[in-house]
Amino acid sequence: MGSPISRVIERFGTGVGTGSLVLAGLYQGADIQTVTVEVLLVTVQVVYLEALPAVALFTAFLLATGSLLVREVWSSRDDDPRITDGPPLEAIVPVYGDAETLPISVESLVESEYESLTVTVVVEPNDEPTGSVARRLAARHDRVRCGVNGRPGSKAGAINWAVAESDADHFAVFDADEWVDPAFLSRAMAELEGEGNDEDEDEADGGDADVFQGRRIPRATGPVETLAYCERVLFHSSYKLVELFGFANCRSSSTVFTRKAFDRVDGFDDVLTEDLAFAHDCYRAGCSVTQARQWTNTMEAPHTLRDLWGQRKRWRVGQVEVLHRTLREALTEGIDRRGLVSIGRLSSALLGTLAVLLLAGKIALLLMLDTESALLVPVACLLALIGGVALRDVQDGRIDGLHWSACFVIFVVPAFGVLTLKAVLEYVISWNGEWYRVTKAGA
């Protein structure tokens, strides 16, 4: 926690930065553009505000990325290869203060179709309540064992310790609050083992994968939880653009990987967002990552707006940290093409959310000019994207439906920009390695 003065500076800077970007967007949007088109003897002159093409560009982005996401989520799983028997697989569940939620992941994992599975719950030495629950689960299920983290203090340390202590060559990582599809690990192991690929197909053409990443969604059980769900849909949609360039967002939850991939990137980095660092490390190391969002697990969502804001800010501060570290490594160790793409991905994610504040100013201008009709198409695209994904998740039983609060998702978009400004300022001025912990109750 920073000093009172640093917090005042952060909040003032966030307010000034947000206001400046919105006003800049308002000013840019008022710029009058003129296009003259001559067709034979007819000259047509079109006059419009700069705000209109900006909204049109945003709409096109939503249509393109949203269509790709909906298509992936609705892809049939019936033809996907699965294996139920294969090499030993160790599912690692790092926990701290998760006594209420731990049974969710463990009970779902023991129901897995994959037979050669061991579930290892890694508890922290000073967390007796969670340790007690983990030991009870281990006593109840033959597949489950409990270990005390030999590198205490972080999720990355727990994962790295568990891998070092294991004889297995395949691993999966899940959070304590995750419900895991019984077929998920069978599908992932088929991908890592190359099942379903042509025998003469080499790795460069799509052979055995090094990492398998499924989709993880918040359980939309109330108004705040629904907002968290909608926010994840928007982020998954934005990921589709960079995936066209070969970058896959593997994480540290609903993630399955080989020891070879783990060793190639020297394990998980002990940073605020070890999952984001792992994704960029895997990309820079040339690991083969299979992204399969039609394979979906669920997680507990934040239950208050304070928790939602705090968790997302923690993730964004972690993104700034990973970018800072990557830039520092590029300056000291040099950079190749993959390194440039990695930096571009991190930078564009931050700059893109700031650009949304510019867009907010242009949208405000259109509203002041009573041209609300110009906003109907992007709003409709936004709601259609969320609805299209949610319909599949309802059909698969992942969520029961969406709360009325989904209509307020239009305010979540500009909030991304405010969040980014706050995260950057906090990282630069006062962040000392602490992170916000969300309250979870096993819902």
XYZ file of C-alpha atoms in Angstrom:
443
model
C 0.000 0.000 0.000
C 1.399 3.368 -1.018
C 1.513 6.450 1.179
C -1.516 8.784 1.346
C 0.352 11.323 -0.793
C 1.123 8.768 -3.507
C -2.507 7.639 -3.564
C -3.652 11.241 -3.985
C -1.181 11.690 -6.855
C -2.397 8.465 -8.503
C -6.043 9.443 -8.250
C -5.387 12.973 -9.427
C -3.313 11.694 -12.324
C -5.976 9.160 -13.247
C -8.679 11.829 -13.188
C -6.639 14.321 -15.210
C -5.538 11.657 -17.686
C -9.068 10.349 -18.159
C -10.506 13.843 -18.589
C -7.758 14.833 -21.018
C -8.275 11.784 -23.240
C -12.062 12.193 -23.264
C -11.739 15.912 -24.108
C -9.184 15.100 -26.801
C -11.645 12.651 -28.293
C -14.381 15.276 -28.115
C -12.137 17.776 -29.917
C -11.044 15.295 -32.573
C -14.588 14.079 -33.107
C -15.797 17.617 -33.873
C -13.365 17.896 -36.772
C -15.330 18.206 -40.013
C -14.181 15.967 -42.864
C -15.120 16.409 -46.495
C -14.934 13.774 -49.213
C -15.622 14.679 -52.831
C -16.516 11.936 -55.299
C -16.856 12.607 -59.025
C -18.883 10.149 -61.052
C -19.110 11.147 -64.742
C -20.733 14.565 -64.711
C -21.984 14.329 -61.154
C -19.967 15.571 -58.191
C -20.989 14.366 -54.777
C -19.602 15.969 -51.645
C -19.967 14.157 -48.350
C -19.449 16.120 -45.139
C -19.207 14.302 -41.829
C -17.760 14.538 -38.346
C -14.573 12.617 -37.612
C -16.429 10.906 -34.769
C -18.463 8.837 -37.224
C -15.606 6.875 -38.875
C -14.102 6.291 -35.420
C -17.334 4.655 -34.263
C -17.518 2.743 -37.561
C -13.958 1.451 -37.080
C -14.789 0.299 -33.548
C -17.892 -1.435 -34.877
C -15.850 -3.206 -37.566
C -13.379 -4.366 -34.904
C -16.233 -5.764 -32.793
C -17.736 -7.524 -35.806
C -14.462 -9.085 -36.922
C -13.119 -10.240 -33.565
C -16.554 -11.080 -32.177
C -17.394 -13.268 -35.167
C -14.130 -15.168 -34.741
C -14.811 -15.740 -31.038
C -18.415 -16.850 -31.544
C -17.292 -19.202 -34.294
C -14.632 -20.752 -32.053
C -16.919 -21.101 -29.030
C -19.607 -22.739 -31.160
C -17.152 -25.152 -32.797
C -18.262 -28.736 -32.342
C -16.400 -30.755 -29.725
C -17.734 -34.072 -30.987
C -14.965 -34.569 -33.552
C -12.144 -33.426 -31.244
C -9.813 -36.312 -30.361
C -9.760 -37.463 -26.716
C -7.794 -40.124 -24.905
C -8.673 -41.609 -21.537
C -5.489 -43.604 -21.022
C -1.982 -42.313 -21.595
C 1.136 -41.073 -19.841
C 0.880 -39.868 -16.224
C -0.621 -36.403 -15.848
C -0.315 -34.302 -12.695
C -2.954 -31.625 -12.095
C -1.538 -28.916 -9.836
C -3.869 -26.773 -7.719
C -1.913 -23.978 -5.925
C -3.893 -22.595 -3.003
C -3.751 -19.911 -0.353
C -6.752 -18.935 1.752
C -8.956 -21.173 -0.414
C -10.522 -23.448 2.191
C -14.048 -22.550 1.000
C -13.413 -23.031 -2.714
C -10.873 -25.868 -2.907
C -13.466 -28.699 -2.984
C -14.869 -27.237 -6.231
C -11.744 -27.906 -8.282
C -10.694 -31.123 -6.557
C -14.130 -32.768 -6.707
C -14.440 -31.924 -10.413
C -10.911 -33.139 -11.197
C -11.403 -36.532 -9.559
C -14.331 -37.036 -11.964
C -12.028 -36.587 -14.953
C -12.246 -39.117 -17.791
C -8.466 -39.255 -17.954
C -7.367 -42.269 -15.939
C -3.640 -41.692 -15.345
C -4.265 -38.559 -13.290
C -2.897 -37.353 -9.975
C -4.258 -34.185 -8.367
C -1.688 -32.333 -6.271
C -2.929 -29.568 -3.989
C -0.026 -27.290 -3.051
C -0.711 -25.413 0.186
C 1.297 -22.649 1.820
C 3.072 -23.465 5.128
C 1.156 -20.790 7.055
C -2.323 -21.659 5.743
C -3.628 -24.305 8.121
C -7.376 -23.957 7.255
C -6.768 -24.695 3.576
C -4.218 -27.357 4.437
C -6.783 -29.095 6.627
C -9.317 -29.162 3.784
C -6.660 -30.404 1.341
C -5.673 -33.258 3.657
C -9.320 -34.299 4.084
C -9.780 -34.356 0.316
C -6.577 -36.388 -0.088
C -7.833 -38.900 2.479
C -11.168 -39.174 0.663
C -9.844 -39.599 -2.889
C -7.047 -41.899 -4.062
C -6.230 -39.532 -6.922
C -5.538 -36.593 -4.604
C -2.446 -35.768 -2.586
C -1.479 -32.714 -0.548
C 1.946 -31.081 -0.592
C 3.368 -28.111 1.302
C 4.953 -25.537 -0.986
C 8.729 -25.728 -0.727
C 9.034 -22.334 -2.404
C 6.352 -20.443 -0.468
C 4.990 -17.028 -1.238
C 3.548 -17.160 -4.744
C 1.481 -19.167 -7.207
C 4.465 -19.414 -9.561
C 6.615 -20.805 -6.759
C 3.971 -23.421 -5.920
C 3.704 -24.594 -9.539
C 7.477 -24.686 -10.034
C 7.950 -26.628 -6.782
C 5.273 -29.174 -7.704
C 6.804 -29.772 -11.145
C 10.282 -30.159 -9.634
C 8.969 -32.724 -7.131
C 7.092 -34.770 -9.752
C 8.216 -37.617 -11.994
C 5.494 -36.859 -14.554
C 6.157 -35.249 -17.939
C 2.696 -33.730 -18.369
C 1.066 -31.167 -16.089
C -2.138 -29.193 -15.757
C -2.745 -26.134 -13.586
C -6.073 -25.020 -12.147
C -7.210 -22.510 -9.546
C -9.009 -23.653 -6.416
C -12.332 -22.173 -7.540
C -12.364 -23.810 -10.989
C -14.924 -26.360 -12.017
C -13.283 -28.554 -14.665
C -15.149 -30.357 -17.447
C -14.674 -34.141 -16.994
C -13.568 -34.442 -20.639
C -11.211 -31.449 -20.545
C -8.016 -33.302 -19.619
C -8.749 -36.137 -22.063
C -9.004 -33.569 -24.836
C -5.875 -31.740 -23.732
C -3.781 -34.895 -23.485
C -4.885 -35.992 -26.945
C -3.537 -32.690 -28.247
C -0.246 -32.944 -26.362
C 0.196 -36.549 -27.507
C -0.627 -35.726 -31.125
C -3.763 -37.885 -31.318
C -5.846 -37.086 -34.374
C -2.893 -35.721 -36.364
C -1.741 -37.371 -39.549
C 1.181 -39.723 -38.994
C 3.308 -37.931 -41.588
C 2.487 -34.504 -40.162
C 5.517 -32.884 -38.549
C 5.504 -30.469 -35.643
C 5.894 -27.387 -37.822
C 2.701 -28.343 -39.655
C 0.659 -28.904 -36.510
C 1.975 -32.000 -34.761
C 2.123 -32.531 -31.010
C 1.362 -29.369 -29.026
C 3.489 -28.184 -26.115
C 0.659 -26.337 -24.342
C -3.129 -26.714 -24.402
C -5.267 -23.796 -23.233
C -8.994 -23.969 -22.644
C -11.429 -21.174 -21.862
C -12.295 -20.191 -18.315
C -15.360 -18.066 -17.596
C -16.820 -16.484 -14.438
C -20.001 -18.081 -13.160
C -22.656 -15.403 -13.819
C -24.703 -15.836 -10.647
C -25.690 -12.189 -10.025
C -25.395 -8.614 -11.328
C -21.691 -8.089 -10.568
C -20.840 -11.642 -11.605
C -22.621 -11.057 -14.915
C -20.555 -7.923 -15.542
C -17.425 -9.979 -14.866
C -18.627 -12.581 -17.373
C -19.329 -9.939 -20.033
C -15.933 -8.325 -19.458
C -14.215 -11.687 -20.042
C -16.150 -12.157 -23.291
C -14.915 -8.782 -24.535
C -11.324 -9.600 -23.631
C -11.477 -13.046 -25.239
C -12.798 -11.331 -28.342
C -9.924 -8.843 -28.411
C -7.427 -11.727 -28.141
C -8.598 -13.058 -31.512
C -6.883 -10.240 -33.388
C -3.376 -11.004 -32.092
C -3.944 -14.747 -32.471
C -4.073 -14.157 -36.228
C -0.340 -13.388 -35.921
C 0.412 -16.630 -34.105
C 0.265 -15.376 -30.520
C -1.765 -17.623 -28.200
C -2.789 -16.601 -24.705
C -1.859 -19.620 -22.601
C -2.227 -19.040 -18.875
C -1.807 -20.678 -15.467
C -5.354 -21.988 -15.152
C -7.220 -24.408 -17.417
C -3.718 -24.938 -18.819
C -2.033 -28.235 -19.700
C 1.630 -28.406 -20.729
C 4.591 -30.725 -21.174
C 7.724 -30.743 -19.071
C 9.631 -29.914 -22.258
C 7.710 -26.647 -22.648
C 8.075 -25.887 -18.944
C 11.852 -26.391 -19.090
C 12.157 -24.384 -22.289
C 10.814 -21.261 -20.566
C 12.421 -22.019 -17.166
C 9.041 -22.467 -15.508
C 6.678 -19.771 -14.308
C 8.145 -16.380 -13.429
C 7.539 -15.087 -9.910
C 5.661 -11.939 -10.968
C 2.225 -10.487 -10.249
C 0.652 -12.083 -13.343
C 2.686 -15.232 -13.826
C 0.141 -16.447 -16.388
C 0.697 -13.492 -18.727
C 4.467 -13.839 -18.376
C 4.159 -17.562 -19.186
C 2.178 -16.796 -22.354
C 4.838 -14.398 -23.623
C 7.685 -16.686 -22.570
C 6.094 -19.570 -24.490
C 5.630 -17.423 -27.578
C 9.192 -16.098 -27.536
C 10.534 -19.626 -27.007
C 8.566 -20.924 -29.989
C 6.368 -23.348 -28.039
C 3.402 -24.802 -29.894
C 0.184 -23.688 -28.172
C -3.295 -25.007 -28.944
C -6.058 -22.571 -27.988
C -9.476 -24.220 -27.705
C -12.196 -21.938 -26.342
C -14.926 -24.442 -27.127
C -13.545 -26.385 -24.151
C -14.792 -24.328 -21.245
C -14.350 -24.488 -17.486
C -15.825 -22.078 -14.949
C -14.480 -20.033 -12.047
C -15.971 -18.033 -9.217
C -16.548 -14.394 -10.141
C -16.000 -11.348 -7.930
C -19.171 -10.634 -5.947
C -18.769 -6.872 -5.429
C -17.796 -3.996 -7.706
C -14.869 -3.287 -5.389
C -13.558 -6.822 -5.832
C -14.131 -6.706 -9.598
C -12.198 -3.440 -9.876
C -9.436 -4.611 -7.532
C -8.901 -7.912 -9.327
C -8.853 -6.367 -12.800
C -6.492 -3.612 -11.626
C -4.150 -6.261 -10.245
C -4.135 -7.996 -13.619
C -3.445 -4.704 -15.396
C -0.616 -3.739 -13.024
C 0.828 -7.164 -13.757
C 0.622 -6.445 -17.465
C 2.606 -3.237 -16.973
C 5.161 -5.207 -14.932
C 5.579 -7.831 -17.672
C 5.956 -5.115 -20.334
C 8.568 -3.332 -18.212
C 10.482 -6.571 -17.691
C 10.288 -7.476 -21.388
C 11.563 -4.078 -22.483
C 14.410 -4.302 -19.978
C 15.402 -7.744 -21.270
C 15.237 -6.514 -24.875
C 17.656 -3.695 -24.091
C 20.143 -5.931 -22.286
C 19.864 -9.190 -24.237
C 18.718 -8.094 -27.690
C 15.456 -8.884 -29.465
C 14.239 -11.006 -32.371
C 11.012 -11.044 -34.376
C 9.065 -12.920 -31.725
C 10.322 -10.501 -29.101
C 9.038 -7.581 -31.161
C 5.623 -9.221 -31.542
C 5.541 -9.872 -27.790
C 6.297 -6.231 -26.991
C 3.775 -5.139 -29.599
C 1.113 -7.345 -28.033
C 1.733 -5.972 -24.545
C 1.896 -2.358 -25.720
C -1.162 -2.557 -27.969
C -3.239 -4.035 -25.147
C -2.462 -1.024 -22.955
C -2.683 1.616 -25.688
C -5.870 0.090 -27.073
C -7.704 0.539 -23.786
C -6.518 4.152 -23.595
C -7.823 4.710 -27.135
C -11.238 3.670 -25.857
C -11.280 6.871 -23.767
C -10.725 8.880 -26.948
C -13.634 6.972 -28.468
C -15.758 7.783 -25.405
C -15.259 11.496 -26.094
C -16.381 11.060 -29.694
C -19.422 9.081 -28.620
C -20.287 11.810 -26.094
C -20.172 14.343 -28.954
C -22.593 12.298 -31.050
C -24.947 12.050 -28.084
C -24.810 15.817 -27.555
C -25.712 16.288 -31.221
C -28.749 14.001 -30.872
C -27.316 11.391 -33.258
C -27.944 8.411 -31.003
C -28.889 6.335 -34.044
C -25.215 6.250 -35.009
C -24.535 4.284 -31.830
C -27.211 1.647 -32.316
C -25.083 -0.549 -34.559
C -22.009 -0.798 -32.272
C -24.184 -1.332 -29.196
C -26.133 -4.011 -31.050
C -22.863 -5.685 -32.110
C -21.599 -5.593 -28.538
C -24.743 -7.184 -27.117
C -24.911 -9.709 -29.968
C -21.335 -10.800 -29.279
C -22.044 -11.359 -25.580
C -25.383 -12.989 -26.317
C -23.904 -15.337 -28.911
C -21.230 -16.587 -26.519
C -23.591 -16.722 -23.534
C -26.113 -18.781 -25.487
C -23.496 -21.490 -26.028
C -22.479 -21.389 -22.363
C -26.129 -21.718 -21.296
C -26.585 -24.607 -23.702
C -23.531 -26.348 -22.241
C -24.692 -25.727 -18.673
C -21.749 -23.475 -17.819
C -24.033 -20.597 -16.776
C -27.762 -20.412 -16.070
C -28.208 -17.155 -17.953
C -27.294 -13.490 -17.731
C -28.536 -10.922 -15.228
C -30.101 -7.642 -16.391
C -26.812 -5.947 -15.508
C -25.430 -7.199 -18.849
C -27.073 -4.109 -20.377
C -24.516 -1.965 -18.536
C -21.590 -3.589 -20.314
C -21.320 -0.471 -22.509
C -19.895 1.305 -19.451
C -17.331 -1.452 -18.929
C -15.586 -0.576 -22.200
C -14.440 2.955 -21.214
C -13.682 1.649 -17.715
C -10.852 -0.358 -19.320
C -9.084 2.908 -20.122
C -9.491 4.326 -16.616
C -8.201 1.038 -15.210
C -5.105 1.177 -17.415
C -4.266 4.738 -16.382
C -4.649 3.850 -12.715
C -2.512 0.724 -13.103
C 0.325 2.513 -14.916
C 0.449 5.299 -12.336
C 0.285 2.864 -9.437
C 3.104 0.756 -10.884
C 5.315 3.807 -11.423
C 4.559 5.657 -8.177
C 3.692 3.315 -5.343
C 3.413 -0.365 -6.214
C 5.652 -2.484 -3.987
C 4.743 -5.998 -5.058
C 1.483 -6.346 -3.120
C -1.668 -7.600 -4.828
C -5.406 -7.361 -4.261
C -7.109 -10.545 -3.092
C -10.725 -11.160 -4.033
C -13.114 -12.588 -1.437
C -14.455 -15.989 -2.527
C -17.078 -18.110 -0.859
C -17.337 -21.186 -3.077
C -20.253 -19.872 -5.155
